[in-house]
Short mmCIF file of N, CA and C in Angstrom, two decimals:
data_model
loop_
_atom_site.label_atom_id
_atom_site.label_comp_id
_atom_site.label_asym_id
_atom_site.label_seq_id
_atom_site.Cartn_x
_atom_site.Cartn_y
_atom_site.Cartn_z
N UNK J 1 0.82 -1.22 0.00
CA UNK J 1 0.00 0.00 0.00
C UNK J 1 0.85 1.26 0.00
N UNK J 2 0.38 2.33 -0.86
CA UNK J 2 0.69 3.30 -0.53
C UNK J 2 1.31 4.34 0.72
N UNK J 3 2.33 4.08 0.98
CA UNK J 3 2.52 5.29 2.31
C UNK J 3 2.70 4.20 3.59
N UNK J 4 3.22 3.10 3.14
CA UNK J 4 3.42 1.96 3.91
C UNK J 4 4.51 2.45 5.25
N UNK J 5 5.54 2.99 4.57
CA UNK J 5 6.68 2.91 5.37
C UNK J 5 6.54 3.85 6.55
N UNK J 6 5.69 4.88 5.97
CA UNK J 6 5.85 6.11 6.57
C UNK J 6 4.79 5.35 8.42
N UNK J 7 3.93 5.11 7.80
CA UNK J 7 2.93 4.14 8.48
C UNK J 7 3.94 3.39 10.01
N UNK J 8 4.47 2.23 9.47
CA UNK J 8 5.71 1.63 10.32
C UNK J 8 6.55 2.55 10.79
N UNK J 9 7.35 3.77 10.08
CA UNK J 9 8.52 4.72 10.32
C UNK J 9 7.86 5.17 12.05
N UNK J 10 6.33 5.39 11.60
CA UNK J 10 5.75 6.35 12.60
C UNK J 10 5.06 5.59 14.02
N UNK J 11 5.06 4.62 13.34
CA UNK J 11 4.44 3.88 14.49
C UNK J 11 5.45 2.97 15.42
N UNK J 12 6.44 2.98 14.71
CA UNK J 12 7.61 2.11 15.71
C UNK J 12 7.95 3.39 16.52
N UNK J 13 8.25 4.47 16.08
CA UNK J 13 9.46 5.54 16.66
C UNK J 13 8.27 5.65 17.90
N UNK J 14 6.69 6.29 17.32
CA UNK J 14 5.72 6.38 18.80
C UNK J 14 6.32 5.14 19.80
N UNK J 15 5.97 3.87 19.39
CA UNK J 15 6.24 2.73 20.57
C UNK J 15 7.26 2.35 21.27
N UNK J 16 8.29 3.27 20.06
CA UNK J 16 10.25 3.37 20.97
C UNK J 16 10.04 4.38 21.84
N UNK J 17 9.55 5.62 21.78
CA UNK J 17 9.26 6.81 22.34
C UNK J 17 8.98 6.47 23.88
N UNK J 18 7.63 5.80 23.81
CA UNK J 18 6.91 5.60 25.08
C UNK J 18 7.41 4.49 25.49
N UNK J 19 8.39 3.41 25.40
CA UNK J 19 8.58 2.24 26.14
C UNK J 19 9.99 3.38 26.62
N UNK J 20 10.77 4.06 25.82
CA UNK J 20 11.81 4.85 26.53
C UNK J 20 11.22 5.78 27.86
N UNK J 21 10.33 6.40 27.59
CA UNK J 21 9.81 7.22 28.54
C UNK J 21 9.92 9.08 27.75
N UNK J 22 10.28 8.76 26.51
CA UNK J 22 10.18 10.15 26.19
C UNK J 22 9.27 10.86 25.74
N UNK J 23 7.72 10.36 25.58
CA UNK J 23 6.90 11.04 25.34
C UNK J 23 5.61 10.19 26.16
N UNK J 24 4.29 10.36 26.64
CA UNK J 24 3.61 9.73 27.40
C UNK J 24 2.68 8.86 26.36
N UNK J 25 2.15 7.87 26.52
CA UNK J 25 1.30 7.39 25.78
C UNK J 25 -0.29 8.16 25.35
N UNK J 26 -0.40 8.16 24.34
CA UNK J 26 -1.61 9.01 23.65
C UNK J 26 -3.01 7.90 24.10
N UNK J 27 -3.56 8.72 25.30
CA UNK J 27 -5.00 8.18 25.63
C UNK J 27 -6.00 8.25 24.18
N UNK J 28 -6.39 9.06 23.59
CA UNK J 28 -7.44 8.99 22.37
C UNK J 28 -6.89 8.25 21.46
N UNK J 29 -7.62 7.05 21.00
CA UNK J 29 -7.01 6.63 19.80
C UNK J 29 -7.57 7.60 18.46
N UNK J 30 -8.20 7.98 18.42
CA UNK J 30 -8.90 9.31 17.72
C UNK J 30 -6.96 9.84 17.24
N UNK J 31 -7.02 10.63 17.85
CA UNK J 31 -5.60 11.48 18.00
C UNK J 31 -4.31 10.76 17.65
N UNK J 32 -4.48 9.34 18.29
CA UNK J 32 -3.15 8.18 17.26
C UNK J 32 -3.56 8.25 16.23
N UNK J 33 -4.54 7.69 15.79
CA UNK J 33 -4.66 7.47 14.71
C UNK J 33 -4.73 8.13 13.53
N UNK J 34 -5.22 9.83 13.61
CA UNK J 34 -4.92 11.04 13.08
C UNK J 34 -3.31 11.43 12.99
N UNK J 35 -2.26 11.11 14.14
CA UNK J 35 -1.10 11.19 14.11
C UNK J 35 -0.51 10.22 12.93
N UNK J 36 -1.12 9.21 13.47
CA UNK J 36 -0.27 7.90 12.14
C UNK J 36 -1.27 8.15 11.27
N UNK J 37 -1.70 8.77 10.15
CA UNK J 37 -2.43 8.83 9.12
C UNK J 37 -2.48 10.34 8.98
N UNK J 38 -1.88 11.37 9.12
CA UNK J 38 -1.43 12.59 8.79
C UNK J 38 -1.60 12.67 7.47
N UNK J 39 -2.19 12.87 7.23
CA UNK J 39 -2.25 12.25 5.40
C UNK J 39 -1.82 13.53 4.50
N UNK J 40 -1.24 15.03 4.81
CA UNK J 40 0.10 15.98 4.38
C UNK J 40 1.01 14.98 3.85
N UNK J 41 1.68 14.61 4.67
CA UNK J 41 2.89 13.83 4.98
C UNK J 41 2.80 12.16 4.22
N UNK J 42 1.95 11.41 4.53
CA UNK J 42 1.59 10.22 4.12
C UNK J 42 2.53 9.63 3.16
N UNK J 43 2.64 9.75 1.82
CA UNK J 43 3.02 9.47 1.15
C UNK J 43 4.48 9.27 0.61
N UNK J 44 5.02 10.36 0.85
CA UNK J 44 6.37 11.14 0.67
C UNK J 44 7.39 11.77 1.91
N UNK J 45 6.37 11.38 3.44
CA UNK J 45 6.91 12.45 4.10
C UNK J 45 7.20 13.65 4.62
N UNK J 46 7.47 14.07 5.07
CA UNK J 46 8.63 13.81 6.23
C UNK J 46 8.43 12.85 7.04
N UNK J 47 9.25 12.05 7.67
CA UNK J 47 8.93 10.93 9.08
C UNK J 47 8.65 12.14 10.21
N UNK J 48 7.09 11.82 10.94
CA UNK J 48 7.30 13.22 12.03
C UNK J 48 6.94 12.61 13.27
N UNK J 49 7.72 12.65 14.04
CA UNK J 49 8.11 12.29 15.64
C UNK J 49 6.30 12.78 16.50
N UNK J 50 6.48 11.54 16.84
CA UNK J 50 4.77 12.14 17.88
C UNK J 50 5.05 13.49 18.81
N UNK J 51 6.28 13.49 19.40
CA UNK J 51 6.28 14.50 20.11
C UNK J 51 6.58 16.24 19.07
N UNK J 52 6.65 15.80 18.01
CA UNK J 52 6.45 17.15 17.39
C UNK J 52 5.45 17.70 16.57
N UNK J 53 4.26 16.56 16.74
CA UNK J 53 3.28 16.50 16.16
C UNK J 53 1.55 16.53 17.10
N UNK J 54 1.54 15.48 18.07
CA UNK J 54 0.79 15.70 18.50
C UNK J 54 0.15 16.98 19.77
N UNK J 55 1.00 17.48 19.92
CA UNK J 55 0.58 18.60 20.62
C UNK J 55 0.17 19.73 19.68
N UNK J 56 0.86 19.73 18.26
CA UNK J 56 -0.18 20.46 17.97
C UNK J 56 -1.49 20.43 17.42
N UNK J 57 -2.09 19.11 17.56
CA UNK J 57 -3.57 18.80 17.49
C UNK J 57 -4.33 19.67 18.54
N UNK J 58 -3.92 20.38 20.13
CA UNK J 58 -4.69 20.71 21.01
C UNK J 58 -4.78 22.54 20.97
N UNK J 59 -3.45 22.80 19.62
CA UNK J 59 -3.69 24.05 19.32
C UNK J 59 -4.85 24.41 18.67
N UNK J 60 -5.41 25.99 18.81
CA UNK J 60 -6.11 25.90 17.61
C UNK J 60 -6.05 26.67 16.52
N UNK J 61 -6.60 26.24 15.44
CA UNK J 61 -5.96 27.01 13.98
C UNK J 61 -5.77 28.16 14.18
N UNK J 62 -4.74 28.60 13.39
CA UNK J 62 -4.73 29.85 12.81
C UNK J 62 -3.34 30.02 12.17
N UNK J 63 -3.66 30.59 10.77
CA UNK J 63 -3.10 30.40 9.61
C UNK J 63 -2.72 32.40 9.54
N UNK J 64 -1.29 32.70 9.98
CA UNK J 64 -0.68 33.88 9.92
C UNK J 64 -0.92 34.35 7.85
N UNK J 65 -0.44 35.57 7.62
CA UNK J 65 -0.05 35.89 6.50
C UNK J 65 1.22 35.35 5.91
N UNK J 66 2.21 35.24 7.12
CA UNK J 66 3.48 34.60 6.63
C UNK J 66 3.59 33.56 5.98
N UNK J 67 2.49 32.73 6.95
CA UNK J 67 2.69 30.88 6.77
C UNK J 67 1.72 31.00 5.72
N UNK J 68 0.81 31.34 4.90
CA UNK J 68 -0.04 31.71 3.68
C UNK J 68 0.92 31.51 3.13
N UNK J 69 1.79 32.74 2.90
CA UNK J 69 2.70 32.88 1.67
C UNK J 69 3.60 31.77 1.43
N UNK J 70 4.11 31.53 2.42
CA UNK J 70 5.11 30.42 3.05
C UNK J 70 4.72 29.05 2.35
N UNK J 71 3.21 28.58 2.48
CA UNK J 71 2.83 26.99 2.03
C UNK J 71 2.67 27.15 1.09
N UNK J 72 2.33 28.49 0.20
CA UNK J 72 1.86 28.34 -1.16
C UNK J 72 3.27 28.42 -1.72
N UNK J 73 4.52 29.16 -1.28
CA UNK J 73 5.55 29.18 -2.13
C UNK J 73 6.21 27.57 -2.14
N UNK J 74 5.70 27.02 -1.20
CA UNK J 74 6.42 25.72 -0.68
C UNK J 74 5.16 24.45 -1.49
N UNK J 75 4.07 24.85 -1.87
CA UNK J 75 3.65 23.94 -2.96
C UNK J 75 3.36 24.48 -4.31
N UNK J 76 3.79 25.52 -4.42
CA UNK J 76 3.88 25.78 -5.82
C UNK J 76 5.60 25.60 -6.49
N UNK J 77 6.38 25.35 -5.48
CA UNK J 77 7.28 24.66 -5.87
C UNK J 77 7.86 23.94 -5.85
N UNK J 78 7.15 22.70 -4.85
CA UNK J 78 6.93 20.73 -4.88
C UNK J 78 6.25 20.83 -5.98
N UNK J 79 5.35 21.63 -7.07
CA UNK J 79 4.95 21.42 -7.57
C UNK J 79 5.91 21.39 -8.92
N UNK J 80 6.40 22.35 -9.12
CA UNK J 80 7.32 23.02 -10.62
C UNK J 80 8.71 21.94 -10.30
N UNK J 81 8.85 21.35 -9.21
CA UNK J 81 10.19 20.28 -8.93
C UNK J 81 9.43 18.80 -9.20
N UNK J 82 8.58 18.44 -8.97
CA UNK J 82 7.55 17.21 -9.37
C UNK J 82 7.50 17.20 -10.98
N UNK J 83 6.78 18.25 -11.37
CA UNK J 83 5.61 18.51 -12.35
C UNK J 83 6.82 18.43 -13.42
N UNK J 84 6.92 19.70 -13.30
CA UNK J 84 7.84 20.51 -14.46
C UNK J 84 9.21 20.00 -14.52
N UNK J 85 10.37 19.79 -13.59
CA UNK J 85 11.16 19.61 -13.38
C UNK J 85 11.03 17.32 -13.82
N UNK J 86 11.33 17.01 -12.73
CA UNK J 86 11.06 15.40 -12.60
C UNK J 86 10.32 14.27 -13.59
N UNK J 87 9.43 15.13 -13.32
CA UNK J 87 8.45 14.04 -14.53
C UNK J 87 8.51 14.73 -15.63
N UNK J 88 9.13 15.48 -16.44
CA UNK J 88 9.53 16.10 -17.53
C UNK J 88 10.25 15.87 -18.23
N UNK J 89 11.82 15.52 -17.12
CA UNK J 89 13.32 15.28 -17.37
C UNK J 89 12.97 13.66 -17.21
N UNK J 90 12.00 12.70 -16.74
CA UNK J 90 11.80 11.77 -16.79
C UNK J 90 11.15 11.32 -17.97
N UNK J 91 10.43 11.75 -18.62
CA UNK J 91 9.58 11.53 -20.39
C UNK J 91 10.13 12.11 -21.53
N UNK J 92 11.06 12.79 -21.00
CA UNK J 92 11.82 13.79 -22.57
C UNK J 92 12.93 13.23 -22.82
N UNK J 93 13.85 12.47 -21.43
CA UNK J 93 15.11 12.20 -21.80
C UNK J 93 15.32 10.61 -21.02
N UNK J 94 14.97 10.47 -19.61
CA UNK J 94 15.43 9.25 -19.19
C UNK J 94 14.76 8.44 -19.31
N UNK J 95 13.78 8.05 -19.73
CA UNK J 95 12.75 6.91 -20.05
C UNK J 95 13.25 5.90 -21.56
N UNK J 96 13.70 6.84 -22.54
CA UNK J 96 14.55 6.73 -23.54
C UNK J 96 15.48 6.11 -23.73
N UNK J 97 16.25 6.84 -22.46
CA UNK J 97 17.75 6.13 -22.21
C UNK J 97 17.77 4.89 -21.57
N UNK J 98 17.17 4.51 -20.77
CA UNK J 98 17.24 3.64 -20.21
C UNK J 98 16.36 2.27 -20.23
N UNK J 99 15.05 2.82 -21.52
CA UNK J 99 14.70 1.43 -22.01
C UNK J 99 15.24 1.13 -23.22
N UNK J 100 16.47 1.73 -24.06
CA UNK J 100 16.98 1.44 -24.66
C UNK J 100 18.63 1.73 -24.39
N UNK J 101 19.14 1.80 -23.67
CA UNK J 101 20.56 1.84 -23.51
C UNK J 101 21.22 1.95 -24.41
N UNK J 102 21.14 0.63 -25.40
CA UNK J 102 22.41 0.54 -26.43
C UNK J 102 22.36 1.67 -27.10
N UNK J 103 21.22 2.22 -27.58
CA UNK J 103 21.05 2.80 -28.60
C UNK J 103 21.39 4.87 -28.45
N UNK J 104 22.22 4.58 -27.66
CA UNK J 104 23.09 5.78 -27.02
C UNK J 104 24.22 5.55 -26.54
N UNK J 105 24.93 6.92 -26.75
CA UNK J 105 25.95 6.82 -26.82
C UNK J 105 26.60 6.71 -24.91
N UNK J 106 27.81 6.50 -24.99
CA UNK J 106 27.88 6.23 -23.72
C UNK J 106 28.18 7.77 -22.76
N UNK J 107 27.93 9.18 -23.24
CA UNK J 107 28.05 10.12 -22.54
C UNK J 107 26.52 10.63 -22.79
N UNK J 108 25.71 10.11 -23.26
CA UNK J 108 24.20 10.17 -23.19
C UNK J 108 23.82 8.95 -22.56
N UNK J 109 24.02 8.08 -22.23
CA UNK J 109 23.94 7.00 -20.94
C UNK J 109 24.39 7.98 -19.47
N UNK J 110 25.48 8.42 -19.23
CA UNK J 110 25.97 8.90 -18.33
C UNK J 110 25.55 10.10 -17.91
N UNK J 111 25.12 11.12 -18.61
CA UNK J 111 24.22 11.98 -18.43
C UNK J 111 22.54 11.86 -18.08
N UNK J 112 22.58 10.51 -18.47
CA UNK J 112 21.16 9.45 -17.66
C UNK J 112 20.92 9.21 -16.53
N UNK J 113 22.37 9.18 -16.02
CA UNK J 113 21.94 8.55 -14.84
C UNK J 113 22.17 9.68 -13.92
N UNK J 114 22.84 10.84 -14.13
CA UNK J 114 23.27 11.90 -13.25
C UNK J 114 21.71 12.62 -13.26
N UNK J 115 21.35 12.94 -14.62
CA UNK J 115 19.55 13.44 -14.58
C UNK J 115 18.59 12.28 -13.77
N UNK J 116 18.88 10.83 -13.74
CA UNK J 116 18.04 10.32 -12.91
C UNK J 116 18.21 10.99 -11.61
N UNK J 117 18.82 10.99 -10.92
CA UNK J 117 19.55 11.73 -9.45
C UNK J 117 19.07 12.68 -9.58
N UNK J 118 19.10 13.52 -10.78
CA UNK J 118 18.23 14.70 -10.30
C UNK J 118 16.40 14.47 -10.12
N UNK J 119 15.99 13.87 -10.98
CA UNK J 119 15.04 13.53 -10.84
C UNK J 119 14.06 12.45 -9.48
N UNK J 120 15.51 11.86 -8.94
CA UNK J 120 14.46 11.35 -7.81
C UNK J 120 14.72 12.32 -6.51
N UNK J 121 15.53 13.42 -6.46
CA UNK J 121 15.78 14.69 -6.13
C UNK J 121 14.23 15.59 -6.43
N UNK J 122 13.71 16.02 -7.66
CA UNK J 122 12.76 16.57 -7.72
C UNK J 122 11.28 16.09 -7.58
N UNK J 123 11.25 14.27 -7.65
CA UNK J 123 10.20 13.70 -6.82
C UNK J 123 9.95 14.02 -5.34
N UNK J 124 11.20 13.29 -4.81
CA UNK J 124 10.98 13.16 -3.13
C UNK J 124 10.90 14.77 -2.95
N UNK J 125 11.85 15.84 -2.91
CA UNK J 125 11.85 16.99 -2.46
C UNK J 125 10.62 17.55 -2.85
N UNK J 126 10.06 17.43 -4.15
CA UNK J 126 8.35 18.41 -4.55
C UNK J 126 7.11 17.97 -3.32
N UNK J 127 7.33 16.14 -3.66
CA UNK J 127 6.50 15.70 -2.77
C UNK J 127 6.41 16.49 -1.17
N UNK J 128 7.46 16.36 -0.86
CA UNK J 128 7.71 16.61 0.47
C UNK J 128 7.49 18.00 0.58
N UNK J 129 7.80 19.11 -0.05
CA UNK J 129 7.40 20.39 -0.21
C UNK J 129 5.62 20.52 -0.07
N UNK J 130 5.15 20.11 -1.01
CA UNK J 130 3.94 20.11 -1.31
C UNK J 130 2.88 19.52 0.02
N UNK J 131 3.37 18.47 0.65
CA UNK J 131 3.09 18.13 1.86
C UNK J 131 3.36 19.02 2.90
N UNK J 132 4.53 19.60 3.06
CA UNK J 132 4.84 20.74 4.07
C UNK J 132 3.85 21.64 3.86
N UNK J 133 3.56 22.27 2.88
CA UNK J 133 2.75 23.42 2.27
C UNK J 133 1.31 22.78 2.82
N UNK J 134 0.58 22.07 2.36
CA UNK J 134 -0.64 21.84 2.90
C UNK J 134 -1.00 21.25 4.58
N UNK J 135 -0.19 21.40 5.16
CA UNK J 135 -0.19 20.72 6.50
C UNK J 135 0.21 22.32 7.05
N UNK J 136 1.00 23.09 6.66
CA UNK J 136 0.81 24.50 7.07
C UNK J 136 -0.42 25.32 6.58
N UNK J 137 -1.07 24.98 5.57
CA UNK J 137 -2.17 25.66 5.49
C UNK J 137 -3.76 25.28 6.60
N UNK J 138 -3.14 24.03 6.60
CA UNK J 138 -4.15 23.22 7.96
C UNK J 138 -3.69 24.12 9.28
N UNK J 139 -2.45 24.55 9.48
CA UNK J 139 -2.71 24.54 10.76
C UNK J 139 -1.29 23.87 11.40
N UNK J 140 -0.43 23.37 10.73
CA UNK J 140 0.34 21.83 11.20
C UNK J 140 2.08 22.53 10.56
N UNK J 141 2.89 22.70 11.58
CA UNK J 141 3.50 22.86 11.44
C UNK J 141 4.86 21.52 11.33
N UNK J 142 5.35 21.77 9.87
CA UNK J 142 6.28 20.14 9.93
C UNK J 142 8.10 20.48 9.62
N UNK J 143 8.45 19.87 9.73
CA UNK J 143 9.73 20.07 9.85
C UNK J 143 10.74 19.85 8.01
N UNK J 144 11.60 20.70 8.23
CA UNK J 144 12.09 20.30 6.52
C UNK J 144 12.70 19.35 6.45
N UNK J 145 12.52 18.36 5.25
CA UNK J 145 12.93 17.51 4.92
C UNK J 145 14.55 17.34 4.10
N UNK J 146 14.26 18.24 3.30
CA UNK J 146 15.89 18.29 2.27
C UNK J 146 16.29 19.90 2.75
N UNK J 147 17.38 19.56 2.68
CA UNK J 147 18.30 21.01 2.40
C UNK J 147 19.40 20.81 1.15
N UNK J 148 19.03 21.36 0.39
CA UNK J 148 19.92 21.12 -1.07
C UNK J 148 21.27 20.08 -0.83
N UNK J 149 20.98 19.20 -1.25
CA UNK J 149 21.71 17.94 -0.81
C UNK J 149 23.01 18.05 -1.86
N UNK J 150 22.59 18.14 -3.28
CA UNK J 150 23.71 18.27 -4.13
C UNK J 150 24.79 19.36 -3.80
N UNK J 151 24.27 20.30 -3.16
CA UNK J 151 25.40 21.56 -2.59
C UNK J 151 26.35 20.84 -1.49
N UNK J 152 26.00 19.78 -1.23
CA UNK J 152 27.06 18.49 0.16
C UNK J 152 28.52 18.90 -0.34
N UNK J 153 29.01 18.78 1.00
CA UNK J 153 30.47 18.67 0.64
C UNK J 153 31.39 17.57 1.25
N UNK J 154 30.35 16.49 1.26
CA UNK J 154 30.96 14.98 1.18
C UNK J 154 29.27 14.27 1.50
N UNK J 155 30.06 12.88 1.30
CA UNK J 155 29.25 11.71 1.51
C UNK J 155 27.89 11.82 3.04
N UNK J 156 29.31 12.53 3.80
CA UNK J 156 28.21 12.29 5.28
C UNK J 156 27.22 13.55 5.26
N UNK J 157 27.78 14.77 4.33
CA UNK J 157 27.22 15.63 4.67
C UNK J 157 25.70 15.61 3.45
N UNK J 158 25.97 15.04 2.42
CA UNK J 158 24.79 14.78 1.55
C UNK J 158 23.72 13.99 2.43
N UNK J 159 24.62 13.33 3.01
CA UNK J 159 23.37 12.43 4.02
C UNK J 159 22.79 12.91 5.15
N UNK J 160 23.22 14.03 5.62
CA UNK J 160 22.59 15.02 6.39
C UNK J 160 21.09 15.75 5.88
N UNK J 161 21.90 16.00 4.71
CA UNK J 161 20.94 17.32 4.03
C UNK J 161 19.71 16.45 3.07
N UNK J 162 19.87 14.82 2.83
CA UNK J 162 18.84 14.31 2.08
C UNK J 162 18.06 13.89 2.75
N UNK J 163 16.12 13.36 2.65
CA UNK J 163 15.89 12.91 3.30
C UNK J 163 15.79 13.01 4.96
N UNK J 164 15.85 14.21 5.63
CA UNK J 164 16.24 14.47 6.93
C UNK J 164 15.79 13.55 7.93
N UNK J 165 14.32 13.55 7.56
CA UNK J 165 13.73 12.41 8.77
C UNK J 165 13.68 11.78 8.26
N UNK J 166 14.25 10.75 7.36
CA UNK J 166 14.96 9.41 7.42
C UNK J 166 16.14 9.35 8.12
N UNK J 167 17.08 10.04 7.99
CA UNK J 167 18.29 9.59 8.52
C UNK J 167 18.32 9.81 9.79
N UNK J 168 17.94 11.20 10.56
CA UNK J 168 17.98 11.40 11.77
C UNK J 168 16.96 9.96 12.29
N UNK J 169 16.29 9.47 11.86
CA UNK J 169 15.15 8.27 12.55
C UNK J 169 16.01 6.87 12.12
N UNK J 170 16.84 6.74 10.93
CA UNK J 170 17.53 5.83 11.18
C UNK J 170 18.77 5.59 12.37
N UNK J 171 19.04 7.09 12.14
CA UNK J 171 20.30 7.02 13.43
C UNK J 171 19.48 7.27 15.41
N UNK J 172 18.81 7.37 15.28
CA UNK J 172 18.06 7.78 16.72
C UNK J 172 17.14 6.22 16.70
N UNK J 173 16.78 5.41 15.69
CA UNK J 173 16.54 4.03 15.94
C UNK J 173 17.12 2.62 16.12
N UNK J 174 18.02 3.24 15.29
CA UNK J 174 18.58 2.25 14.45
C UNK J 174 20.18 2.30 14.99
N UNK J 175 21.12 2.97 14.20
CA UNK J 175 22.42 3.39 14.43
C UNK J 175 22.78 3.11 16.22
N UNK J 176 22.73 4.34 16.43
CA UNK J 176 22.67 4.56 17.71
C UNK J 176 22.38 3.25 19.32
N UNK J 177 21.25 3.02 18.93
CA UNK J 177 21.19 2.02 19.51
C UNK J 177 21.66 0.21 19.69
N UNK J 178 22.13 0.06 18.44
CA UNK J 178 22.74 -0.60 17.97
C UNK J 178 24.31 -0.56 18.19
N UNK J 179 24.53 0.68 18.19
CA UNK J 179 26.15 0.97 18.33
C UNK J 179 26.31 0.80 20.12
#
């Protein structure tokens, strides 16, 4: 199913959370279940920590001028990085290349695969934009996901800036505890 991981991502970290003692267990299942089914986020993300999420269910709305401008600039350009950008550079050039390989040359192969990278760059990041943007127009403040990852100035630091709540939730689940 759709939005599987995010589903598990969110529901293990809640049950690591509260068997640690760092956040209290959520009496309404109403309110879990709105937490794990955030449906902004669902699909694409961000992974968002119960404790940075459910308290603001007990706020109540209100949508500044800033954060207006703010979600619409932030899904009108998950949108032009999805739309325009991704699935564009994905039907004009890499779909081509790569169900036919041979039939290119090998610096139009290689320029395939560097535009794929960009392209699953302008999936995940639009998505995730576009999700930020409508979860601020709700009301729901979420955390950023990418910070221009290709601007990295190494391996660890691309992995900082991609994906954020993946990695910080792999290393605060996973890594960490393990180490």
């Amino acid at each position: 199913p759709v939005g599987i991981s995010f589903f598990v991502f969110q529901g293990l970290s809640y049950v690591i959370d509260v068997y640690r003692n760092d956040v209290i267990a959520e009496k309404s299942l109403f309110r879990f279940a709105l937490y794990i089914a955030f449906f902004p986020q669902l699909v694409a993300g961000p992974i968002i920590r119960s404790k940075d999420l459910l308290h603001q269910f007990d706020q109540p709305f209100r949508l500044e001028d800033d954060d207006f401008g703010h979600a619409l600039y932030l899904i009108l350009g998950g949108l032009l990085k999805k739309a325009l950008f991704a699935d564009y550079l994905a039907a004009n050039l890499l779909d081509r290349v790569f169900e036919h390989p041979d039939q290119f040359s090998s610096l139009e192969v290689l320029a395939a695969v560097y535009g794929y990278a960009l392209q699953i760059y302008g999936d995940f990041s639009g998505y995730t934009d576009i999700a930020i943007g409508v979860a601020l127009l709700l009301g729901f403040k979420l955390p950023p996901n990418f910070n221009l990852p290709y601007r990295a100035n190494g391996l660890q630091d691309f992995w900082r800036r991609w994906h954020i709540s993946l990695s910080t939730w792999l290393r605060d689940y996973l890594y960490i505890p393990l180490g």
